[in-house]
Coordinates of N, CA and C in Angstrom, one line a residue:
D14 N 92.9 -46.7 -70.3 CA 91.8 -46.6 -69.5 C 91.1 -48.0 -69.2
A15 N 90.8 -48.4 -68.0 CA 90.3 -49.7 -67.6 C 88.7 -49.5 -68.0
P16 N 87.9 -50.5 -68.4 CA 86.5 -50.4 -68.4 C 85.8 -50.6 -67.3
G17 N 86.4 -50.9 -66.0 CA 85.7 -51.0 -64.9 C 86.6 -51.8 -63.7
P18 N 86.0 -52.0 -62.7 CA 86.7 -52.7 -61.8 C 87.2 -53.9 -62.1
G19 N 88.5 -54.5 -61.4 CA 88.8 -56.0 -61.7 C 90.3 -55.9 -61.6
K20 N 90.9 -57.1 -62.3 CA 92.2 -57.3 -62.2 C 92.8 -57.1 -63.5
Y21 N 93.9 -56.3 -63.5 CA 94.4 -56.2 -64.9 C 95.8 -56.5 -65.0
W22 N 96.3 -57.0 -66.1 CA 97.7 -57.4 -66.2 C 98.5 -56.5 -67.3
V23 N 99.4 -56.4 -67.0 CA 100.4 -55.4 -68.1 C 101.8 -56.3 -68.2
D24 N 102.2 -56.5 -69.4 CA 103.4 -57.1 -70.0 C 104.3 -56.3 -70.7
A25 N 105.3 -56.2 -70.2 CA 106.5 -55.3 -70.8 C 107.8 -55.9 -71.1
W26 N 108.4 -55.5 -72.1 CA 109.9 -56.3 -72.5 C 110.9 -55.4 -72.8
D27 N 112.0 -55.8 -72.2 CA 113.1 -54.8 -72.2 C 113.8 -54.9 -73.6
V28 N 114.7 -54.2 -73.9 CA 115.3 -54.3 -75.2 C 116.2 -55.6 -75.4
C29 N 116.5 -56.3 -74.1 CA 116.9 -57.7 -74.5 C 115.9 -58.8 -74.6
G30 N 114.6 -58.4 -74.8 CA 113.7 -59.4 -74.8 C 113.4 -59.8 -73.7
N31 N 113.6 -59.7 -72.5 CA 113.2 -59.8 -71.1 C 111.6 -59.9 -70.9
K32 N 110.9 -60.6 -70.4 CA 109.7 -60.2 -70.2 C 109.3 -59.8 -68.7
F33 N 108.5 -58.8 -68.5 CA 108.3 -58.3 -67.2 C 106.6 -58.4 -67.2
T34 N 106.0 -58.9 -66.3 CA 104.6 -59.1 -65.7 C 104.1 -58.3 -64.5
D35 N 103.3 -57.3 -64.5 CA 102.7 -57.1 -63.3 C 101.1 -56.9 -63.4
S36 N 100.5 -56.8 -62.1 CA 98.9 -56.7 -62.2 C 98.6 -55.7 -61.2
V37 N 97.2 -55.4 -61.4 CA 96.8 -54.1 -60.5 C 95.5 -54.5 -60.4
L38 N 94.8 -54.4 -59.1 CA 93.4 -54.7 -59.1 C 92.7 -53.3 -58.7
L39 N 92.0 -53.0 -59.5 CA 90.9 -51.7 -59.4 C 89.7 -52.0 -58.8
A40 N 89.4 -51.4 -57.7 CA 88.2 -51.6 -56.9 C 87.5 -50.3 -57.0
A41 N 86.1 -50.6 -57.2 CA 85.1 -49.6 -57.3 C 85.0 -49.0 -55.8
I42 N 85.1 -47.8 -56.0 CA 84.8 -46.9 -54.6 C 83.3 -46.8 -54.3
P43 N 82.8 -47.2 -53.2 CA 81.6 -47.2 -53.0 C 81.0 -45.6 -53.0
T44 N 80.3 -45.4 -53.5 CA 79.6 -43.7 -53.6 C 78.4 -43.8 -52.8
S45 N 78.3 -42.8 -51.8 CA 77.0 -42.8 -51.1 C 75.9 -42.2 -52.2
T46 N 74.8 -42.6 -52.0 CA 73.6 -41.7 -52.8 C 73.1 -40.9 -52.1
L47 N 72.4 -39.9 -52.9 CA 72.0 -38.6 -52.4 C 70.7 -38.5 -52.9
D48 N 69.8 -38.3 -52.0 CA 68.3 -38.2 -52.6 C 67.4 -37.3 -51.5
L49 N 67.2 -36.2 -51.9 CA 66.5 -35.3 -51.0 C 64.9 -35.7 -51.0
G50 N 64.6 -36.7 -52.0 CA 63.0 -37.2 -52.0 C 62.3 -36.4 -53.1
P51 N 61.1 -36.9 -53.2 CA 60.4 -36.0 -54.3 C 60.0 -34.4 -54.0
D52 N 59.7 -33.7 -54.9 CA 59.1 -32.3 -54.8 C 58.2 -32.2 -53.9
R53 N 58.0 -31.3 -52.9 CA 57.0 -31.2 -51.9 C 56.2 -29.9 -51.9
I54 N 55.0 -30.1 -51.1 CA 54.0 -29.1 -51.0 C 53.9 -28.7 -49.5
I55 N 54.1 -27.8 -49.0 CA 53.9 -27.5 -47.5 C 53.0 -26.2 -47.3
C56 N 52.5 -26.2 -45.9 CA 51.6 -25.2 -45.8 C 52.6 -24.0 -45.1
R57 N 52.4 -22.7 -45.5 CA 53.1 -21.4 -45.0 C 53.1 -21.7 -43.6
G58 N 54.3 -21.4 -43.0 CA 54.8 -21.2 -41.4 C 55.1 -22.8 -41.0
D59 N 54.9 -23.8 -42.0 CA 55.7 -25.1 -41.6 C 56.9 -25.3 -41.6
T60 N 57.3 -26.2 -40.8 CA 58.8 -26.3 -40.9 C 59.2 -27.5 -41.8
I61 N 60.6 -27.8 -42.5 CA 60.5 -28.8 -43.3 C 62.1 -28.8 -42.9
T62 N 62.3 -30.4 -42.8 CA 63.9 -30.7 -42.8 C 64.4 -31.6 -43.9
F63 N 65.6 -31.3 -44.2 CA 66.3 -32.3 -45.1 C 67.5 -32.7 -44.5
T64 N 67.9 -34.1 -44.8 CA 69.3 -34.7 -44.0 C 69.7 -35.6 -44.8
V65 N 70.9 -35.6 -45.2 CA 72.0 -36.5 -45.8 C 73.1 -37.0 -44.9
Q66 N 73.5 -38.2 -45.2 CA 74.4 -38.8 -44.5 C 75.6 -39.5 -45.3
G67 N 76.7 -39.6 -44.6 CA 77.5 -40.6 -45.5 C 78.6 -39.8 -46.4
F68 N 78.8 -38.5 -46.0 CA 79.8 -37.7 -46.9 C 80.8 -37.0 -46.1
D69 N 82.0 -37.0 -46.8 CA 83.0 -36.3 -46.2 C 82.6 -34.8 -46.1
Q70 N 82.1 -34.5 -47.1 CA 81.6 -33.0 -47.2 C 80.4 -32.7 -47.9
T71 N 79.6 -31.7 -47.4 CA 78.4 -31.4 -48.1 C 78.3 -30.0 -48.1
E72 N 77.5 -29.4 -49.1 CA 77.3 -28.1 -49.4 C 75.7 -28.1 -49.7
W73 N 75.1 -27.0 -49.2 CA 73.7 -26.7 -49.3 C 73.6 -25.3 -49.8
D74 N 72.5 -25.2 -50.7 CA 72.4 -23.9 -51.3 C 70.6 -23.9 -51.7
N75 N 70.3 -22.7 -51.8 CA 68.8 -22.7 -52.2 C 68.6 -21.4 -53.0
T76 N 67.4 -21.1 -53.5 CA 67.0 -20.2 -54.4 C 67.4 -18.8 -53.8
F77 N 67.6 -18.4 -52.7 CA 67.9 -17.3 -51.8 C 69.4 -17.1 -51.7
G78 N 70.3 -18.0 -52.0 CA 71.6 -18.0 -51.6 C 72.1 -19.1 -50.7
G79 N 73.4 -19.0 -50.7 CA 74.1 -20.0 -49.9 C 73.4 -20.3 -48.3
M80 N 73.7 -21.4 -47.8 CA 73.1 -21.8 -46.7 C 74.1 -22.4 -45.5
C81 N 74.5 -23.5 -46.2 CA 75.5 -24.2 -45.1 C 76.6 -25.4 -45.8
L82 N 77.5 -25.0 -45.1 CA 78.7 -25.9 -45.7 C 79.0 -26.9 -44.4
N83 N 78.9 -28.2 -44.7 CA 79.3 -29.3 -44.1 C 78.3 -29.7 -42.9
C84 N 77.1 -29.2 -43.5 CA 75.8 -29.8 -42.3 C 75.0 -30.8 -42.9
D85 N 75.0 -31.9 -41.9 CA 74.2 -33.0 -42.4 C 72.6 -32.6 -42.7
A86 N 72.3 -31.7 -42.1 CA 70.8 -31.5 -42.2 C 70.7 -29.8 -42.0
V87 N 69.3 -29.4 -42.7 CA 68.9 -28.3 -42.8 C 67.3 -28.3 -42.5
V88 N 67.1 -27.1 -41.4 CA 65.8 -27.0 -41.2 C 65.2 -25.8 -41.7
L89 N 64.3 -25.6 -42.2 CA 63.6 -24.4 -42.9 C 62.3 -24.1 -42.5
I90 N 62.1 -22.9 -42.5 CA 60.4 -22.4 -42.0 C 60.2 -21.1 -43.4
P91 N 60.1 -21.8 -44.5 CA 60.1 -21.0 -45.6 C 58.6 -20.1 -45.9
N92 N 58.7 -18.7 -46.3 CA 57.4 -18.1 -46.5 C 57.3 -18.0 -48.1
T93 N 58.1 -18.6 -48.7 CA 57.6 -18.7 -50.3 C 58.3 -19.9 -50.8
S94 N 57.9 -20.2 -51.8 CA 58.4 -21.5 -52.7 C 59.9 -21.3 -53.0
F95 N 60.3 -22.4 -53.0 CA 62.0 -22.2 -53.4 C 62.5 -23.6 -53.8
S96 N 63.8 -23.8 -54.5 CA 64.6 -24.9 -54.9 C 65.6 -25.1 -53.9
L97 N 65.9 -26.3 -53.4 CA 67.2 -26.5 -52.7 C 68.2 -27.6 -53.3
W98 N 69.4 -27.1 -53.4 CA 70.3 -28.2 -53.9 C 71.3 -28.5 -52.9
V99 N 71.8 -30.0 -53.1 CA 72.9 -30.2 -52.0 C 73.9 -31.0 -52.7
T100 N 75.0 -30.8 -52.5 CA 76.2 -31.5 -53.1 C 76.9 -32.4 -52.0
G101 N 77.2 -33.7 -52.1 CA 78.1 -34.4 -51.4 C 79.3 -35.0 -51.7
T102 N 80.4 -34.8 -51.2 CA 81.6 -35.4 -51.7 C 82.0 -36.6 -50.5
S103 N 82.4 -37.4 -51.2 CA 83.0 -38.8 -50.2 C 84.0 -39.7 -51.3
N104 N 85.1 -39.8 -50.6 CA 86.4 -40.3 -51.5 C 86.7 -39.9 -52.8
G105 N 86.6 -38.7 -52.9 CA 86.8 -38.0 -54.2 C 85.7 -37.7 -55.2
C106 N 84.6 -38.5 -54.8 CA 83.1 -38.8 -55.9 C 82.4 -37.7 -55.3
T107 N 81.8 -37.0 -56.3 CA 80.7 -36.0 -55.8 C 79.3 -36.3 -56.5
V108 N 78.2 -36.3 -55.8 CA 77.0 -36.3 -56.2 C 76.0 -35.3 -55.7
S109 N 74.9 -35.0 -56.4 CA 74.1 -33.7 -55.9 C 72.5 -34.2 -56.2
D110 N 72.0 -33.5 -55.4 CA 70.3 -33.5 -55.8 C 69.7 -32.3 -55.6
T111 N 68.5 -32.1 -56.2 CA 67.8 -31.1 -56.0 C 66.4 -31.2 -55.7
V112 N 65.8 -30.7 -54.7 CA 64.3 -30.6 -54.5 C 63.5 -29.3 -54.8
N113 N 62.2 -29.1 -55.1 CA 61.6 -27.9 -55.3 C 60.5 -28.2 -54.2
V114 N 60.4 -26.9 -53.4 CA 59.2 -27.0 -52.3 C 58.3 -25.6 -52.7
V115 N 57.0 -26.2 -52.6 CA 56.1 -25.2 -52.9 C 55.5 -24.8 -51.6
V116 N 55.4 -23.5 -51.3 CA 54.9 -23.1 -50.1 C 53.4 -22.7 -50.2
A117 N 52.4 -23.5 -49.9 CA 51.0 -23.1 -50.3 C 50.6 -21.9 -49.1
P118 N 49.7 -21.2 -49.6 CA 49.2 -20.2 -48.5 C 48.1 -20.8 -47.7
L119 N 47.9 -20.2 -46.7 CA 46.6 -20.7 -45.6 C 45.4 -20.1 -46.1
P120 N 44.4 -21.0 -45.7 CA 43.2 -20.2 -46.2 C 42.9 -19.1 -45.4
A121 N 42.5 -18.1 -46.0 CA 42.1 -16.9 -45.3 C 40.5 -16.9 -44.8
I122 N 40.4 -16.5 -43.6 CA 38.9 -16.6 -43.2 C 38.5 -14.9 -42.8
G123 N 37.5 -14.8 -43.4 CA 36.7 -13.5 -43.1 C 35.3 -13.8 -42.8
G124 N 34.4 -12.7 -42.7 CA 33.0 -13.2 -42.6 C 32.2 -11.9 -41.8
Q125 N 31.1 -12.0 -41.8 CA 30.0 -11.0 -41.4 C 29.2 -11.6 -40.4
V126 N 29.3 -10.8 -39.1 CA 28.3 -11.4 -38.0 C 27.1 -10.4 -37.8
T127 N 26.2 -11.1 -37.7 CA 24.8 -10.5 -37.4 C 24.4 -10.6 -35.9
P128 N 24.4 -9.5 -35.1 CA 24.2 -9.6 -33.7 C 22.8 -10.0 -33.5
T129 N 22.4 -10.6 -32.2 CA 21.0 -11.0 -31.8 C 20.2 -9.7 -31.7
S130 N 18.9 -9.9 -31.6 CA 18.1 -8.6 -31.6 C 17.0 -9.0 -30.8
C131 N 16.6 -7.8 -30.1 CA 15.4 -8.2 -29.1 C 15.5 -9.1 -28.1
G132 N 17.0 -9.6 -27.8 CA 17.3 -10.5 -26.8 C 17.1 -11.8 -27.2
N133 N 16.7 -12.3 -28.4 CA 16.6 -13.5 -28.8 C 18.0 -14.3 -29.5
A134 N 17.8 -15.4 -29.6 CA 18.9 -16.3 -30.1 C 18.8 -16.2 -31.6
N135 N 19.0 -15.2 -32.4 CA 18.9 -15.1 -33.5 C 20.3 -14.6 -34.3
G136 N 21.2 -14.6 -33.7 CA 22.4 -14.0 -34.4 C 22.9 -15.0 -35.4
A137 N 23.7 -14.5 -36.4 CA 24.1 -15.3 -37.4 C 25.8 -14.9 -37.7
I138 N 26.5 -15.9 -38.4 CA 27.8 -15.5 -39.0 C 27.7 -16.3 -40.6
D139 N 28.2 -15.3 -41.2 CA 28.4 -15.5 -42.7 C 29.9 -15.8 -43.0
L140 N 30.4 -16.9 -43.1 CA 31.7 -17.2 -43.1 C 32.4 -16.9 -44.6
Q141 N 33.3 -16.4 -44.8 CA 33.9 -16.4 -46.2 C 35.3 -16.8 -46.1
I142 N 35.8 -17.7 -47.1 CA 36.9 -18.3 -47.2 C 37.8 -18.2 -48.4
S143 N 38.8 -17.8 -48.4 CA 39.6 -17.4 -49.6 C 40.9 -17.9 -49.5
L144 N 41.8 -18.0 -50.5 CA 43.0 -18.4 -50.7 C 43.0 -20.1 -50.3
G145 N 44.2 -20.6 -50.0 CA 44.2 -22.0 -49.8 C 43.9 -22.9 -51.1
A146 N 43.5 -24.0 -50.7 CA 43.0 -24.9 -51.9 C 41.8 -25.6 -51.8
A147 N 40.6 -25.3 -52.5 CA 39.3 -25.7 -52.1 C 39.5 -27.5 -52.5
P148 N 38.8 -28.4 -52.0 CA 37.5 -27.8 -51.2 C 38.0 -27.6 -49.6
Y149 N 37.1 -27.1 -49.1 CA 37.7 -26.6 -47.5 C 36.8 -27.4 -46.6
T150 N 37.4 -27.6 -45.4 CA 36.6 -28.3 -44.3 C 36.4 -27.3 -43.1
V151 N 35.2 -27.2 -42.8 CA 34.9 -26.2 -41.5 C 34.5 -26.7 -40.5
K152 N 35.1 -26.5 -39.4 CA 34.9 -27.2 -37.9 C 34.8 -26.1 -36.9
W153 N 33.3 -25.9 -36.7 CA 33.3 -25.0 -35.7 C 33.3 -25.6 -34.1
S154 N 33.5 -24.7 -33.2 CA 33.3 -24.8 -31.8 C 31.6 -25.1 -31.6
G155 N 31.3 -26.2 -30.5 CA 30.0 -26.0 -30.1 C 29.1 -27.0 -31.0
G156 N 29.8 -27.5 -32.1 CA 28.9 -28.5 -32.9 C 28.2 -27.6 -34.4
L157 N 28.6 -26.5 -34.4 CA 27.7 -25.7 -35.3 C 28.6 -26.3 -37.0
T158 N 27.6 -26.2 -37.8 CA 28.1 -26.6 -39.2 C 27.8 -25.6 -40.2
G159 N 28.7 -25.8 -41.4 CA 28.7 -24.9 -42.5 C 29.2 -23.9 -42.5
T160 N 29.0 -22.8 -43.7 CA 29.5 -21.5 -43.6 C 28.8 -20.4 -43.2
Q161 N 27.5 -20.8 -42.9 CA 26.3 -19.7 -42.6 C 25.4 -20.0 -41.2
P162 N 26.1 -20.5 -40.2 CA 25.3 -20.9 -39.1 C 24.4 -19.8 -38.6
G163 N 23.1 -19.9 -38.1 CA 22.3 -19.0 -37.6 C 21.6 -19.5 -36.6
N164 N 20.6 -18.4 -36.2 CA 19.8 -18.8 -34.7 C 20.9 -18.9 -33.5
L165 N 21.8 -18.1 -33.5 CA 22.8 -18.3 -32.5 C 22.5 -17.2 -31.4
P166 N 22.9 -17.7 -30.1 CA 22.9 -16.9 -29.1 C 24.1 -16.0 -29.1
P167 N 24.1 -14.9 -28.0 CA 25.4 -14.4 -28.0 C 26.4 -15.3 -27.6
G168 N 27.7 -14.8 -27.9 CA 29.0 -15.7 -27.5 C 29.8 -15.5 -28.5
Q169 N 31.2 -16.4 -28.1 CA 32.1 -16.6 -29.0 C 32.0 -17.8 -29.8
Y170 N 32.5 -17.9 -31.0 CA 32.3 -19.0 -31.8 C 33.7 -19.1 -32.6
S171 N 34.5 -20.2 -32.3 CA 35.8 -20.5 -33.0 C 35.4 -21.4 -34.3
V172 N 36.4 -21.2 -35.2 CA 36.2 -21.9 -36.4 C 37.6 -22.2 -36.8
T173 N 37.6 -23.6 -37.5 CA 39.1 -23.9 -38.1 C 38.7 -24.4 -39.5
V174 N 39.3 -23.9 -40.4 CA 39.2 -24.4 -41.9 C 40.5 -24.8 -42.2
S175 N 40.1 -26.0 -42.9 CA 41.3 -26.7 -43.4 C 41.1 -26.8 -44.8
D176 N 42.1 -26.8 -45.7 CA 41.9 -27.0 -47.3 C 42.4 -28.4 -47.5
S177 N 42.2 -28.5 -48.8 CA 42.6 -29.8 -49.4 C 43.9 -30.3 -49.3
L178 N 45.0 -29.4 -49.2 CA 46.3 -29.7 -48.5 C 46.7 -29.9 -47.2
G179 N 45.5 -29.5 -46.6 CA 45.9 -30.1 -45.0 C 46.4 -28.5 -44.3
C180 N 46.3 -27.5 -45.1 CA 46.6 -26.2 -44.4 C 45.5 -25.7 -43.6
K181 N 45.7 -25.0 -42.5 CA 44.4 -24.8 -41.5 C 44.8 -23.3 -40.9
T182 N 43.7 -22.6 -40.8 CA 43.6 -21.5 -40.0 C 42.5 -21.4 -39.3
D183 N 42.8 -20.8 -37.9 CA 41.8 -20.5 -36.8 C 41.3 -19.1 -36.8
T184 N 40.2 -19.0 -36.2 CA 39.8 -17.6 -35.9 C 38.4 -17.7 -35.0
A185 N 37.9 -16.7 -34.5 CA 36.8 -16.7 -33.8 C 35.9 -15.6 -33.9
F186 N 34.7 -15.5 -33.9 CA 33.8 -14.5 -34.0 C 33.0 -14.3 -32.8
F187 N 32.5 -13.1 -32.5 CA 31.7 -12.8 -31.5 C 30.3 -12.4 -31.6
I188 N 29.2 -13.0 -31.3 CA 28.0 -12.1 -31.5 C 27.5 -11.3 -30.2
T189 N 27.3 -10.3 -30.4 CA 27.0 -9.3 -29.1 C 25.6 -9.6 -28.7
P190 N 25.4 -9.4 -27.5 CA 24.1 -9.6 -26.9 C 23.1 -8.4 -27.3
S191 N 21.8 -8.7 -27.2 CA 21.0 -7.4 -27.4 C 20.0 -7.6 -26.1
E192 N 19.3 -6.5 -25.8 CA 18.1 -6.7 -24.9 C 16.9 -6.5 -25.3
A193 N 16.1 -7.4 -24.4 CA 14.8 -7.8 -25.2 C 14.0 -6.4 -24.6
P194 N 13.1 -6.1 -25.5 CA 12.2 -4.9 -25.2 C 11.6 -5.5 -23.6
V195 N 11.2 -4.0 -23.0 CA 10.8 -4.3 -21.6 C 9.3 -3.5 -21.6
L196 N 8.3 -4.0 -21.2 CA 7.1 -3.2 -21.5 C 7.0 -2.7 -19.9
D197 N 6.6 -1.4 -19.8 CA 6.3 -0.5 -19.0 C 5.0 -0.6 -18.6
H198 N 4.6 -1.2 -17.4 CA 3.1 -1.3 -17.2 C 2.5 0.1 -16.7
S199 N 3.4 1.0 -16.5 CA 3.0 2.2 -15.4 C 2.5 3.2 -16.9
K200 N 3.0 2.8 -17.8 CA 2.6 3.8 -19.1 C 1.5 3.2 -19.8
L201 N 0.8 2.1 -19.5 CA -0.4 1.6 -20.1 C -1.8 2.4 -19.4
T202 N -2.6 2.4 -20.5 CA -3.8 3.1 -20.2 C -4.9 2.2 -20.4
P203 N -5.7 2.0 -19.5 CA -6.6 1.2 -19.7 C -7.9 1.5 -20.6

């Protein structure tokens, strides 16, 4: 066994004592590197792409079973966390790598709407956020702020909630109008 690349000689003698010399040059076959990068966190519904290059043959596999043979890239829209393995073969040498992908849930938005009363601009929304990764950023249409905007006129109010991982959810709330009381002058007595 040769200790590494380089030029090696061999000497051999026949039964008559004649010496024969030969040499061989061992070259290192360059091996492509394979790196899927660090483990990742993505938001549910996001697309993630992994690419490898420089291999005669590739084989991808994941937690759910076989995926793709001889594909340079895979594009996934996962609903749940998973591990991805890829093996690349080139010039008879095989290398592999693994990456773990955590699929984070989107923030869930709920809330309670208080309608206006007596025709006034006194509606309210009590926004409730669950799932996702706190802290949350709340962005309302029309410049509203916070999770409990009040003194609102009738209408539709859209909100986007982003969590600390950048996962976002949008929804809208509708505040129903009310009628102001009407004074019937004909029924007044002097």
